[in-house]
PDB file of C-alpha atoms in Angstrom:
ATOM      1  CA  UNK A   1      67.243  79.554 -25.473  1.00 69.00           C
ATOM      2  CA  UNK A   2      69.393  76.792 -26.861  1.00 78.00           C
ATOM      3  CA  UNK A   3      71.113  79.416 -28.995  1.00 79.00           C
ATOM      4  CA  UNK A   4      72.343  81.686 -25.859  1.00 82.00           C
ATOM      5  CA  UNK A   5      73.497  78.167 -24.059  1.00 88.00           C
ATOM      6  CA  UNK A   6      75.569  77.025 -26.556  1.00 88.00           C
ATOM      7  CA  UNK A   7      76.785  80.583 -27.375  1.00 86.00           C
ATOM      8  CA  UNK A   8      77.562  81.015 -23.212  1.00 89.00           C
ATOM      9  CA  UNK A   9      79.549  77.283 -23.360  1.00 92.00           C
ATOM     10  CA  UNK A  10      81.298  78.211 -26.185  1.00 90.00           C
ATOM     11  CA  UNK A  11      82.243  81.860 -24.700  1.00 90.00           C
ATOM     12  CA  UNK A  12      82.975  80.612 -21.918  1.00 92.00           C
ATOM     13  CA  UNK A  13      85.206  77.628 -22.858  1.00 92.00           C
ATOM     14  CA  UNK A  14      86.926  79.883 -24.785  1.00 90.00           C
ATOM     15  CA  UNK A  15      87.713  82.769 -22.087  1.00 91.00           C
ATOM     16  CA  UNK A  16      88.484  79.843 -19.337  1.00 93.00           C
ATOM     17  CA  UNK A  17      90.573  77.678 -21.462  1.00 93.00           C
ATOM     18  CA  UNK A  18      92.812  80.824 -22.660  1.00 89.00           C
ATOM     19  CA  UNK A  19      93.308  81.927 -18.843  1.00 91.00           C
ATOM     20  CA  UNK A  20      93.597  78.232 -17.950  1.00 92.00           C
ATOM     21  CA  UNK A  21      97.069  78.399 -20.363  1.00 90.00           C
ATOM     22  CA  UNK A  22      98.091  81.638 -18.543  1.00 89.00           C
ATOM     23  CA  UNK A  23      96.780  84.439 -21.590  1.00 87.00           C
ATOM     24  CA  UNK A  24      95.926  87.673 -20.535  1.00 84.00           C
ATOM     25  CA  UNK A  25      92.166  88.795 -21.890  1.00 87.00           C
ATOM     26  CA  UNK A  26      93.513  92.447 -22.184  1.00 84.00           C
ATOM     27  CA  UNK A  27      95.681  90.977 -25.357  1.00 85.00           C
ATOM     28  CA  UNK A  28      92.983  89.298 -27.272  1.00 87.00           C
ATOM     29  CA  UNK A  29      90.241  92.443 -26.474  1.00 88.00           C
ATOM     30  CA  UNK A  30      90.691  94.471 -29.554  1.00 89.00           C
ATOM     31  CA  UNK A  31      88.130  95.899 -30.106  1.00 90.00           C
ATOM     32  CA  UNK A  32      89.022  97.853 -33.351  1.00 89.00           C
ATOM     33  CA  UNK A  33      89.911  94.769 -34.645  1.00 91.00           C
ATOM     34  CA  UNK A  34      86.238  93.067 -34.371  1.00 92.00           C
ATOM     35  CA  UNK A  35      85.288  96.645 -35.734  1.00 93.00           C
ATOM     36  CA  UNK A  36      86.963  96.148 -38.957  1.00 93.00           C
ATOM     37  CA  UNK A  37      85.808  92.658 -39.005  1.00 95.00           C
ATOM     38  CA  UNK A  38      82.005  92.787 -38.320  1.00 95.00           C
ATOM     39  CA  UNK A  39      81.532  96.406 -40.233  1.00 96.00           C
ATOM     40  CA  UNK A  40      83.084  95.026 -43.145  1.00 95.00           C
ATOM     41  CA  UNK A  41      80.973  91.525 -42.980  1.00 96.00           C
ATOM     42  CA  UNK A  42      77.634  94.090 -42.311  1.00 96.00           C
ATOM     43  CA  UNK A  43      78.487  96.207 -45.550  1.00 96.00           C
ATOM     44  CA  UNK A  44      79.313  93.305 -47.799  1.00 95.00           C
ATOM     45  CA  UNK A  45      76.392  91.567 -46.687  1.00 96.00           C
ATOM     46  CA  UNK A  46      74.144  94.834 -47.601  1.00 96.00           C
ATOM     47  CA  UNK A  47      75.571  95.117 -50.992  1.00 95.00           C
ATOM     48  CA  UNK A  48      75.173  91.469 -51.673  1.00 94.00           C
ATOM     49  CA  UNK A  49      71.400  91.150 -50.502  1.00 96.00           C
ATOM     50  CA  UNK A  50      68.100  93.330 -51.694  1.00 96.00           C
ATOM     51  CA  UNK A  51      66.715  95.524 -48.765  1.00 96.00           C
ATOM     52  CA  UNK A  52      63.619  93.071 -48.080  1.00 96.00           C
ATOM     53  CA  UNK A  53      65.921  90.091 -47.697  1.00 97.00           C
ATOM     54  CA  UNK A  54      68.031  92.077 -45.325  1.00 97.00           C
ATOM     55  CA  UNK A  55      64.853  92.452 -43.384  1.00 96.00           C
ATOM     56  CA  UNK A  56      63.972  89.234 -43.030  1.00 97.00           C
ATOM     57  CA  UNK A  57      67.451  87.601 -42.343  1.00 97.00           C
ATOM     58  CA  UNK A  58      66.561  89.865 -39.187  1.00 96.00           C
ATOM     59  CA  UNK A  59      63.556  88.719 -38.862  1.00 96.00           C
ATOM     60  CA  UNK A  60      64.745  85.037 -39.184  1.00 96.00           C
ATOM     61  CA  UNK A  61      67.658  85.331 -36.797  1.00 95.00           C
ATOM     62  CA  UNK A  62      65.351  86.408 -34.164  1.00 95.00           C
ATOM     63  CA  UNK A  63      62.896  83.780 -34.742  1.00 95.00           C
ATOM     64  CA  UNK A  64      66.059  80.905 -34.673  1.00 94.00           C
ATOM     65  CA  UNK A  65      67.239  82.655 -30.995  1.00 92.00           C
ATOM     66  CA  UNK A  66      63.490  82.277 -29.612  1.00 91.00           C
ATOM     67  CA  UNK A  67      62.851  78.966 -31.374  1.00 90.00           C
ATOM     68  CA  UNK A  68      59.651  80.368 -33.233  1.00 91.00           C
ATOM     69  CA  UNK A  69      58.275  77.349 -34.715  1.00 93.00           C
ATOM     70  CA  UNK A  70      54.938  75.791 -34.582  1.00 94.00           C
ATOM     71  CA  UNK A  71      53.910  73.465 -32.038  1.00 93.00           C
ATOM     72  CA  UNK A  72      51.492  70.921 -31.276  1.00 92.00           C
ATOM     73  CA  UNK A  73      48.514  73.661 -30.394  1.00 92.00           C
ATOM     74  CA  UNK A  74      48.971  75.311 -33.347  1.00 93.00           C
ATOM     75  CA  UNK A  75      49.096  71.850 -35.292  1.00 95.00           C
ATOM     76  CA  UNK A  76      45.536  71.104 -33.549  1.00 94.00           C
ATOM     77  CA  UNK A  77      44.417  74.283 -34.436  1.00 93.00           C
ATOM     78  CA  UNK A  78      45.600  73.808 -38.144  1.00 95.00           C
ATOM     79  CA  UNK A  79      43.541  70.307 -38.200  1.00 95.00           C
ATOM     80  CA  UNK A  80      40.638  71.874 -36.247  1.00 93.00           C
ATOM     81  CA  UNK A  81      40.040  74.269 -39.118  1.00 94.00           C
ATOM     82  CA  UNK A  82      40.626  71.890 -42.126  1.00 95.00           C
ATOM     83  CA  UNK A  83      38.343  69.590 -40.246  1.00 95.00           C
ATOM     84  CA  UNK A  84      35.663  72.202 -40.436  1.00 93.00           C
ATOM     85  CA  UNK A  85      36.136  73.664 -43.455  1.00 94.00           C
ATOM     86  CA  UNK A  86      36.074  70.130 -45.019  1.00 95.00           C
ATOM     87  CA  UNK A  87      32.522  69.803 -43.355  1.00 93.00           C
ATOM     88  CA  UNK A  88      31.380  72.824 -45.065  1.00 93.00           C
ATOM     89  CA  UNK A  89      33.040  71.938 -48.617  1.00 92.00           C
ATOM     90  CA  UNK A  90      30.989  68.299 -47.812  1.00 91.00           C
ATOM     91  CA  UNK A  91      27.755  69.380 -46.770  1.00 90.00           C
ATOM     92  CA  UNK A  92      26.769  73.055 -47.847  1.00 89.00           C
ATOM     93  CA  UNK A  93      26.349  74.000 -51.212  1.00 89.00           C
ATOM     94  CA  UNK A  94      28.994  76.280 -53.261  1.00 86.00           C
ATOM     95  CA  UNK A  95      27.356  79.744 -51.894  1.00 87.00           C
ATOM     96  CA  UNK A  96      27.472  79.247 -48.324  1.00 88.00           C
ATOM     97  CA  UNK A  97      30.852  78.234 -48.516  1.00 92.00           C
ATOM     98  CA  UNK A  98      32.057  80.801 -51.190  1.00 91.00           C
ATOM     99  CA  UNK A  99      32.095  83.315 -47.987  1.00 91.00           C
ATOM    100  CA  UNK A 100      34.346  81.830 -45.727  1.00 93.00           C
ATOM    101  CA  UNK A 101      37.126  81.776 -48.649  1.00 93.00           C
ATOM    102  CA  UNK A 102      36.452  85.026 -50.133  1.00 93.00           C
ATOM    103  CA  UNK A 103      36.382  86.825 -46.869  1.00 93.00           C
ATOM    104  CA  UNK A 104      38.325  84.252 -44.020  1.00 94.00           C
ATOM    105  CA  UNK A 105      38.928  87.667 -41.661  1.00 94.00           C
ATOM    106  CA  UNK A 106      34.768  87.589 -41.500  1.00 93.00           C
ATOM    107  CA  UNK A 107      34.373  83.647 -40.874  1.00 93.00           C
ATOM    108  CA  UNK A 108      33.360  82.014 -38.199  1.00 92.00           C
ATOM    109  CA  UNK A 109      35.113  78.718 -38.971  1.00 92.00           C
ATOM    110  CA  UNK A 110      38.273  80.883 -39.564  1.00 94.00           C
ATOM    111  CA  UNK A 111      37.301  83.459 -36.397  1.00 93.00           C
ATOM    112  CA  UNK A 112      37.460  79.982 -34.091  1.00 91.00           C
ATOM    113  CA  UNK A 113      41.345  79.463 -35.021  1.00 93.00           C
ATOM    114  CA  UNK A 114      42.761  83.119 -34.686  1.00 93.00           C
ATOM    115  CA  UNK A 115      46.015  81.513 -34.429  1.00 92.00           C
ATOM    116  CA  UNK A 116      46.114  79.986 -37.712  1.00 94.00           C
ATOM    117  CA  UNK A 117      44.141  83.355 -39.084  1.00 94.00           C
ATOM    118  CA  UNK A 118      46.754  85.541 -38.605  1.00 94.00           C
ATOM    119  CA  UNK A 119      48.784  83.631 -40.411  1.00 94.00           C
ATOM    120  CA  UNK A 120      48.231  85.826 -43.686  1.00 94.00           C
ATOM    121  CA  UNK A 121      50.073  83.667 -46.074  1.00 95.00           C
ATOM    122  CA  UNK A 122      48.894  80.332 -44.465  1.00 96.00           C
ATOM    123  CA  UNK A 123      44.892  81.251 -44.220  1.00 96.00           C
ATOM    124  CA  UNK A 124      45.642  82.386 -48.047  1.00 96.00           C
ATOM    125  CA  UNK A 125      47.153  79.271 -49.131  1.00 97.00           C
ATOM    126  CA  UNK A 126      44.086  77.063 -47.853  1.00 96.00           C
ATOM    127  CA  UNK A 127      41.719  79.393 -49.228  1.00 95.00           C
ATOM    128  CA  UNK A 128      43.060  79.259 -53.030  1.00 95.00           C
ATOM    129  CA  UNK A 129      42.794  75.488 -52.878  1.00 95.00           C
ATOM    130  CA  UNK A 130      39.351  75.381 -51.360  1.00 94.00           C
ATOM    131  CA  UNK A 131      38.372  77.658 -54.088  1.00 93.00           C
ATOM    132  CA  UNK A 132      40.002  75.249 -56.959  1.00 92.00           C
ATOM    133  CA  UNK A 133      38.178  72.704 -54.838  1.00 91.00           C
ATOM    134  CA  UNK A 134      35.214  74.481 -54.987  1.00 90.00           C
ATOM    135  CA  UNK A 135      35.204  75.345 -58.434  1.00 85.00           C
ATOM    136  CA  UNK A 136      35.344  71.443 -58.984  1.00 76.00           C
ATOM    137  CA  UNK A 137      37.208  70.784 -62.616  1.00 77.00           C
ATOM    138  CA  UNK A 138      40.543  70.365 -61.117  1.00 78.00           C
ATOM    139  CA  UNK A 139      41.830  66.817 -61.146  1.00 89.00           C
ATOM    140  CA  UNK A 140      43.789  66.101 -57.508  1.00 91.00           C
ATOM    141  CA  UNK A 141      46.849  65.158 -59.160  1.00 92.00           C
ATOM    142  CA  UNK A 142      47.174  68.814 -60.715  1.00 92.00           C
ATOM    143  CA  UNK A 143      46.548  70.162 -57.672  1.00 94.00           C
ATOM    144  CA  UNK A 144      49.033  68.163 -55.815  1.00 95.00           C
ATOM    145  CA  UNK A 145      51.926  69.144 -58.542  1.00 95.00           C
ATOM    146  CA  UNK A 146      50.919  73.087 -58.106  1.00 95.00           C
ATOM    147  CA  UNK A 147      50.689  72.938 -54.178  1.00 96.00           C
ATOM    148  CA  UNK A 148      54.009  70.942 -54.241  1.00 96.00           C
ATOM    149  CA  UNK A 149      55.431  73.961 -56.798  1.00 97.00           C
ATOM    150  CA  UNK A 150      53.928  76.320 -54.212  1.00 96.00           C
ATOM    151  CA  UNK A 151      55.068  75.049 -51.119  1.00 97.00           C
ATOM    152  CA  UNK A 152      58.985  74.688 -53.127  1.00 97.00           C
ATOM    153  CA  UNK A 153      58.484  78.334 -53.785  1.00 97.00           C
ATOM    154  CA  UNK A 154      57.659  78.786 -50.288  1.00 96.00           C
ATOM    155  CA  UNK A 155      60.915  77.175 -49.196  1.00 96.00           C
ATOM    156  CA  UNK A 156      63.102  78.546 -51.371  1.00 96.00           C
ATOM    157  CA  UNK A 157      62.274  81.957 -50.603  1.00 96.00           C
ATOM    158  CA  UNK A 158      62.209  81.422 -46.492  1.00 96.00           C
ATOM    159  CA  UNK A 159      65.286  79.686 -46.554  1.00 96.00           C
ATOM    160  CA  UNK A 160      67.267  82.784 -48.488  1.00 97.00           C
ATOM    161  CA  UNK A 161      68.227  84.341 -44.966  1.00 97.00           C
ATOM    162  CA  UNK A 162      70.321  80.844 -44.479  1.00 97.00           C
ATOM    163  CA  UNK A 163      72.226  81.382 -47.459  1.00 96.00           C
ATOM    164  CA  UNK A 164      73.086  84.875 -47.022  1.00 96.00           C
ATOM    165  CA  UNK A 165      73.616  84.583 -43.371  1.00 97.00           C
ATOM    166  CA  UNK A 166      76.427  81.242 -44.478  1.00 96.00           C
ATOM    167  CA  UNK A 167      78.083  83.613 -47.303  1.00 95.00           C
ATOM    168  CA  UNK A 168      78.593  86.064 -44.721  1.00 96.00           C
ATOM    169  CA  UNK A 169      79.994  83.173 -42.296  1.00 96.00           C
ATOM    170  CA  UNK A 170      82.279  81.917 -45.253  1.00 96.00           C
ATOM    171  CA  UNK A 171      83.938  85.064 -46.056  1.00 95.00           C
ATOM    172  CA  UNK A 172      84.952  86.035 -41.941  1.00 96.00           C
ATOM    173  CA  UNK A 173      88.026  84.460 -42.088  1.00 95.00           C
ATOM    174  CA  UNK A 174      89.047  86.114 -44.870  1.00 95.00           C
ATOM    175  CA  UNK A 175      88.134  89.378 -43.422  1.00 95.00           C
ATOM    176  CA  UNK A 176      89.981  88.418 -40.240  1.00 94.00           C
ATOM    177  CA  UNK A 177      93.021  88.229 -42.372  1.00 94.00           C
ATOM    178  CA  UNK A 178      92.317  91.689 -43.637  1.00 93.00           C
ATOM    179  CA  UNK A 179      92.312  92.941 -40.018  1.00 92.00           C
ATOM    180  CA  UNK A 180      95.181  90.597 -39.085  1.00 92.00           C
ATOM    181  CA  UNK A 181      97.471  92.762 -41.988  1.00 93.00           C
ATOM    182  CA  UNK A 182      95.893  95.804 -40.785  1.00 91.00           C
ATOM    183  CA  UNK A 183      97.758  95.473 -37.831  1.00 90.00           C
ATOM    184  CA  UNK A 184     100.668  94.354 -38.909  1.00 91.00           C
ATOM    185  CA  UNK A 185     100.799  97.633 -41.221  1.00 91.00           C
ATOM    186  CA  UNK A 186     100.512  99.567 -37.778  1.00 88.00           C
ATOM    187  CA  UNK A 187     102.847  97.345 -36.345  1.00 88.00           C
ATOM    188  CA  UNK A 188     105.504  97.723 -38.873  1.00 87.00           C
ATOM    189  CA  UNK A 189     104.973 101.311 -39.031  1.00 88.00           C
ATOM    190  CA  UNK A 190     106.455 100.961 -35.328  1.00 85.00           C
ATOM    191  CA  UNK A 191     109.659  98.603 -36.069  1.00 84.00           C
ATOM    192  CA  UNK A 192     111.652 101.591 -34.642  1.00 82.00           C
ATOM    193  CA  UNK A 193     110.387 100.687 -31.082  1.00 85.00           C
ATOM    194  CA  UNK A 194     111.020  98.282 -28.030  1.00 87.00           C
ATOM    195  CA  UNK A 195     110.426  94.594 -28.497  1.00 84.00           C
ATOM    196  CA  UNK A 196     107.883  94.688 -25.611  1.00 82.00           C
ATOM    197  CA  UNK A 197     106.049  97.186 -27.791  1.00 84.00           C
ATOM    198  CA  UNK A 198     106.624  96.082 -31.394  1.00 85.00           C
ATOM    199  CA  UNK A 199     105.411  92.473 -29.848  1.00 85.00           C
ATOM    200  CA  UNK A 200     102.172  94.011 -28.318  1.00 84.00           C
ATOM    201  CA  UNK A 201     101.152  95.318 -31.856  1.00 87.00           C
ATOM    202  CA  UNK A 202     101.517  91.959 -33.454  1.00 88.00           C
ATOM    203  CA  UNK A 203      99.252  90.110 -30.983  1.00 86.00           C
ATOM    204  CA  UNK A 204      96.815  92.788 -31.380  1.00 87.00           C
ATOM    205  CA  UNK A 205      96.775  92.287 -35.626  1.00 88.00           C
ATOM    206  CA  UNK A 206      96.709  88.404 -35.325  1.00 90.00           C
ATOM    207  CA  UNK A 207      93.699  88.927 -32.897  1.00 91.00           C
ATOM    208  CA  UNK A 208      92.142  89.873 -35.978  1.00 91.00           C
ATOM    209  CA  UNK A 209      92.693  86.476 -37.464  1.00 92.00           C
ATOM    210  CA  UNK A 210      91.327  84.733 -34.351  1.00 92.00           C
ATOM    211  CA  UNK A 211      88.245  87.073 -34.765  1.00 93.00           C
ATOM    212  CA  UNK A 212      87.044  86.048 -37.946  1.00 94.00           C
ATOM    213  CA  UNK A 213      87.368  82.539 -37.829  1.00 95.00           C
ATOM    214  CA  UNK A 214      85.817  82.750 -34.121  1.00 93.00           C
ATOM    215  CA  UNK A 215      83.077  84.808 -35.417  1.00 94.00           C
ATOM    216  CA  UNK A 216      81.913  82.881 -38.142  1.00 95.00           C
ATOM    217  CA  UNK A 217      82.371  78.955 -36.992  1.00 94.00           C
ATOM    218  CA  UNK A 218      81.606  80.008 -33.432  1.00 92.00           C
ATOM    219  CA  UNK A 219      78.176  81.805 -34.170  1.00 93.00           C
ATOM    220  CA  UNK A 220      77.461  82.411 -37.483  1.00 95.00           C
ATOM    221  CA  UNK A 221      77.574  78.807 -39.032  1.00 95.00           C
ATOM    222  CA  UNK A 222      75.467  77.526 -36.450  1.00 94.00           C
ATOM    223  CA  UNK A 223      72.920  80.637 -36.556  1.00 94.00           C
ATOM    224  CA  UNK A 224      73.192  80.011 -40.333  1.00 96.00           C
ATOM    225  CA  UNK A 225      71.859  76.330 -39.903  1.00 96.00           C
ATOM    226  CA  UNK A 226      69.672  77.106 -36.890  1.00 95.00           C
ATOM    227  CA  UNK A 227      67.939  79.958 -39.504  1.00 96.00           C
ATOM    228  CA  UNK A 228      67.726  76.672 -42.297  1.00 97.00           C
ATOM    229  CA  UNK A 229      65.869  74.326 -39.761  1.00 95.00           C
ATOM    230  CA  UNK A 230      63.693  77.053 -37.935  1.00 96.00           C
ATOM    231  CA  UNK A 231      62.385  77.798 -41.587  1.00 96.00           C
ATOM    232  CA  UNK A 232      61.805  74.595 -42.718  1.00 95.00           C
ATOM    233  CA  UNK A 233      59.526  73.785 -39.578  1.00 95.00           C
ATOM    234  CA  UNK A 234      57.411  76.837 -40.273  1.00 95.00           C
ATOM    235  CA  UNK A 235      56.884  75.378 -44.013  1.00 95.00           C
ATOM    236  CA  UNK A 236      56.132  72.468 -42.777  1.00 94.00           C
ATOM    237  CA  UNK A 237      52.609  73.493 -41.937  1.00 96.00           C
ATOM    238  CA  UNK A 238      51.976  73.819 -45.901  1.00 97.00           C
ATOM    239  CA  UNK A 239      52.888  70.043 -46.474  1.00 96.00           C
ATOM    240  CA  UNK A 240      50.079  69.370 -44.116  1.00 96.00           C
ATOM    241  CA  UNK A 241      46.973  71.361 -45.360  1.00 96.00           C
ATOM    242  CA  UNK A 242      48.796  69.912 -48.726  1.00 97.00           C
ATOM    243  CA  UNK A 243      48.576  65.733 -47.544  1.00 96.00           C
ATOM    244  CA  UNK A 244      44.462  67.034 -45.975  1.00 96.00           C
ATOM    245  CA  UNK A 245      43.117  68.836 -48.629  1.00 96.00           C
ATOM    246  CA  UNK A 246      44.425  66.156 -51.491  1.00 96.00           C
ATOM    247  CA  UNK A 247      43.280  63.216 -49.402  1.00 96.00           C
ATOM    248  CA  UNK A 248      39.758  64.828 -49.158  1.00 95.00           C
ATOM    249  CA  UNK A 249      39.931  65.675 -52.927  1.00 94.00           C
ATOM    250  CA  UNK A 250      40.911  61.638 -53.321  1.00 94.00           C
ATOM    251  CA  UNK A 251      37.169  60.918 -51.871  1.00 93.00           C
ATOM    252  CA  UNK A 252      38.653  60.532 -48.145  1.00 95.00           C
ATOM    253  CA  UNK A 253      35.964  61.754 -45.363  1.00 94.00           C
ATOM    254  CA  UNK A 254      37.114  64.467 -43.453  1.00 93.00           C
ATOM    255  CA  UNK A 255      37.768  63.085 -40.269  1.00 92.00           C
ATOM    256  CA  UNK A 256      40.028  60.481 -42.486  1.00 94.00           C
ATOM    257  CA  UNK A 257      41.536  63.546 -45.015  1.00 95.00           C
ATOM    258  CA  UNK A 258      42.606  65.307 -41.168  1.00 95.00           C
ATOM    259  CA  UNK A 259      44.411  62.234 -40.587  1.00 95.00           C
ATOM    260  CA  UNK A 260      46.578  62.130 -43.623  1.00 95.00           C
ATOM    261  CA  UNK A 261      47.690  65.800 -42.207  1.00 95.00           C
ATOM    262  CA  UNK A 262      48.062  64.584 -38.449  1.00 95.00           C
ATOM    263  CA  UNK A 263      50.494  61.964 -39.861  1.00 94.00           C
ATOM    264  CA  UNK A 264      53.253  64.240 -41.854  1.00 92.00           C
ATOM    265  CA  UNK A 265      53.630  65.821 -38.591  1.00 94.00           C
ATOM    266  CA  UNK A 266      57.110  65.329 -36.879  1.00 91.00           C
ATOM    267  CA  UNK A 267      56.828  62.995 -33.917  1.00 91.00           C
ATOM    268  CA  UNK A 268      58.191  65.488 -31.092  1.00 89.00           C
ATOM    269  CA  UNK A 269      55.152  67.892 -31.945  1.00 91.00           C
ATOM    270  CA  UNK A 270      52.364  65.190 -33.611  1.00 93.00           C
ATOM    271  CA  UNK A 271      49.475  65.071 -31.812  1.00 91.00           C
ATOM    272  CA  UNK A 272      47.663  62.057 -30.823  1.00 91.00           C
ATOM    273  CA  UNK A 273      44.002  60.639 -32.365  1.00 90.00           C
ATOM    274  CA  UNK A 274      42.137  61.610 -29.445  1.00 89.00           C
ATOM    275  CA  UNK A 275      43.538  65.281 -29.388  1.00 89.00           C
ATOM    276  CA  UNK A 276      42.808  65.813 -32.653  1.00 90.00           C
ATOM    277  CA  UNK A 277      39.300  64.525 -31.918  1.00 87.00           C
ATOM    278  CA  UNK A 278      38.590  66.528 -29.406  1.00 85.00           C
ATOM    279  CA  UNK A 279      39.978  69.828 -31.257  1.00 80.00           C
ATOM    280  CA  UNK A 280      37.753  68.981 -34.667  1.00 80.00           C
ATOM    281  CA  UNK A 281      34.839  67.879 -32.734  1.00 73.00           C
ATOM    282  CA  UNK A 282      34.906  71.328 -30.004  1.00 63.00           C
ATOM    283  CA  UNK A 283      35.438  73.636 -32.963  1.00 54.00           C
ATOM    284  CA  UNK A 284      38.710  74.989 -31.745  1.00 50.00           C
ATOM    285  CA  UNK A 285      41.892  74.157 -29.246  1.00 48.00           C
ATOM    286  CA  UNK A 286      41.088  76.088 -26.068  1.00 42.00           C
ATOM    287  CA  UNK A 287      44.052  78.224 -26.284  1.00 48.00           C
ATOM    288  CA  UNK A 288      42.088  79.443 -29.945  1.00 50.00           C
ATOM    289  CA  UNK A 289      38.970  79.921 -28.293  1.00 41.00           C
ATOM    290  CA  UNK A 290      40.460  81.704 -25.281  1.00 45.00           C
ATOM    291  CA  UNK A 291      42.383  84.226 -27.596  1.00 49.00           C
ATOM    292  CA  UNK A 292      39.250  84.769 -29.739  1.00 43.00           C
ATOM    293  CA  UNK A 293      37.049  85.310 -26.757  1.00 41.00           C
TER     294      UNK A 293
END
């Protein structure tokens, strides 16, 4: 939503402002212009990229317009489970709990947080490091070093959309300029004719300039960025299982090991003591037991 606002103010601030000064929209609506521009931008940015980063850069731009990022439930939920799963790691013996890492989709701590289950790559990344846990010969500083490779990994490849999306933004002016000597080609092509028309065909080319630079420090620099920040929330969940699991490997109780997760959680979505109390203790946040009901 914040996205569309601050796309709307700008928009608009633009269109008002340039009718405030007495400019005539018909001049700076081109829309061959913005053709030239944006087709250009979409091939380049084709040939620059592999097909499955294209993909996502999609699927990342759509996720930065409807802010998908996780929130306090989904924290909860992501303590809940730890919480239980420590409890079995603590209490049953290696068999019991061999099943509900070997097969998560089948158990019943996992089927009591659907929200963090279908999470593929999440539900995966707790279940290696239970295993290593389970297995026992690991030392927790070795595991801390590969999670915190992992989890770089992680980031590096997530955040690829921003990089590719802030190429693209850094090479629209340029391709503005193209446009912009499109136009004057047409326009010079037409030097025979009346001022009032010759003059015409230059504001239409240097539209194109105003394009590109609109284009990219308008939207796609600040798409770019929102893309960066969405992604690094939604790794941000990895640091957390990370600061649990390690604590618990350190000797900490569970209840204590959920804690060291509850506290590298930003403040605007952390959630307090008691919540996280009540979601280890019920066995599941009541939006996770609604949705697996």
């Amino acid at each position: 939503m914040g996205v569309l606002i601050g796309l709307a103010v700008a928009i608009g601030s633009l269109v008002s402002g340039y009718v405030a000064m007495g400019g005539h929209l018909a001049v700076i609506w081109q829309p061959w212009e913005y053709v030239i521009i944006c087709g250009i931008a979409i091939g380049t940015f084709i040939i620059a990229n592999p097909m499955p980063l294209v993909k996502d850069t999609g699927r990342a731009a759509r996720e930065a317009i409807t802010g998908t990022v996780p929130k306090r439930d989904h924290y909860l939920s992501i303590l809940g489970l730890l919480y239980a799963l420590m409890r079995e790691l603590k209490n049953k013996p290696r068999n019991e709990v061999e099943g509900h890492i070997d097969q998560p989709e089948e158990s019943d701590i996992f089927k009591a947080f659907p929200s963090v289950l279908k999470d593929k790559d999440l539900t995966l990344f707790i279940c290696d490091y239970a295993r290593l846990i389970i297995i026992g010969n690991a030392r927790p500083h070795e595991i801390e070093a590969l999670m915190e490779e992992e989890i770089a990994t992680l980031k590096r490849d997530r955040t690829k959309p921003y990089y590719s999306i802030n190429t693209v933004s850094e090479a629209l002016p340029a391709l503005g300029i193209v446009a912009a000597v499109l136009g004057i080609v047409k326009a010079l092509g037409a030097i025979d004719q009346s001022p009032t028309i010759l003059g015409g065909l230059i504001a239409s080319a240097l539209v194109g300039t105003f394009g590109g630079i609109f284009i990219s420090y308008a939207f796609l620099s600040p798409l770019a960025n929102k893309v960066k920040a969405t992604r690094e929330k939604q790794t941000r969940v990895y640091v957390i299982v990370k600061q649990a699991l390690i604590a618990y490997m350190n000797g900490a109780l569970p209840q204590i090991a959920v804690e060291h997760g509850r506290k590298g959680i930003s403040v605007d979505y952390r959630p307090t003591i008691d919540e996280v109390e009540a979601a280890t203790t019920t066995g599941g946040r009541a939006e996770d037991l609604k949705e697996a009901a």
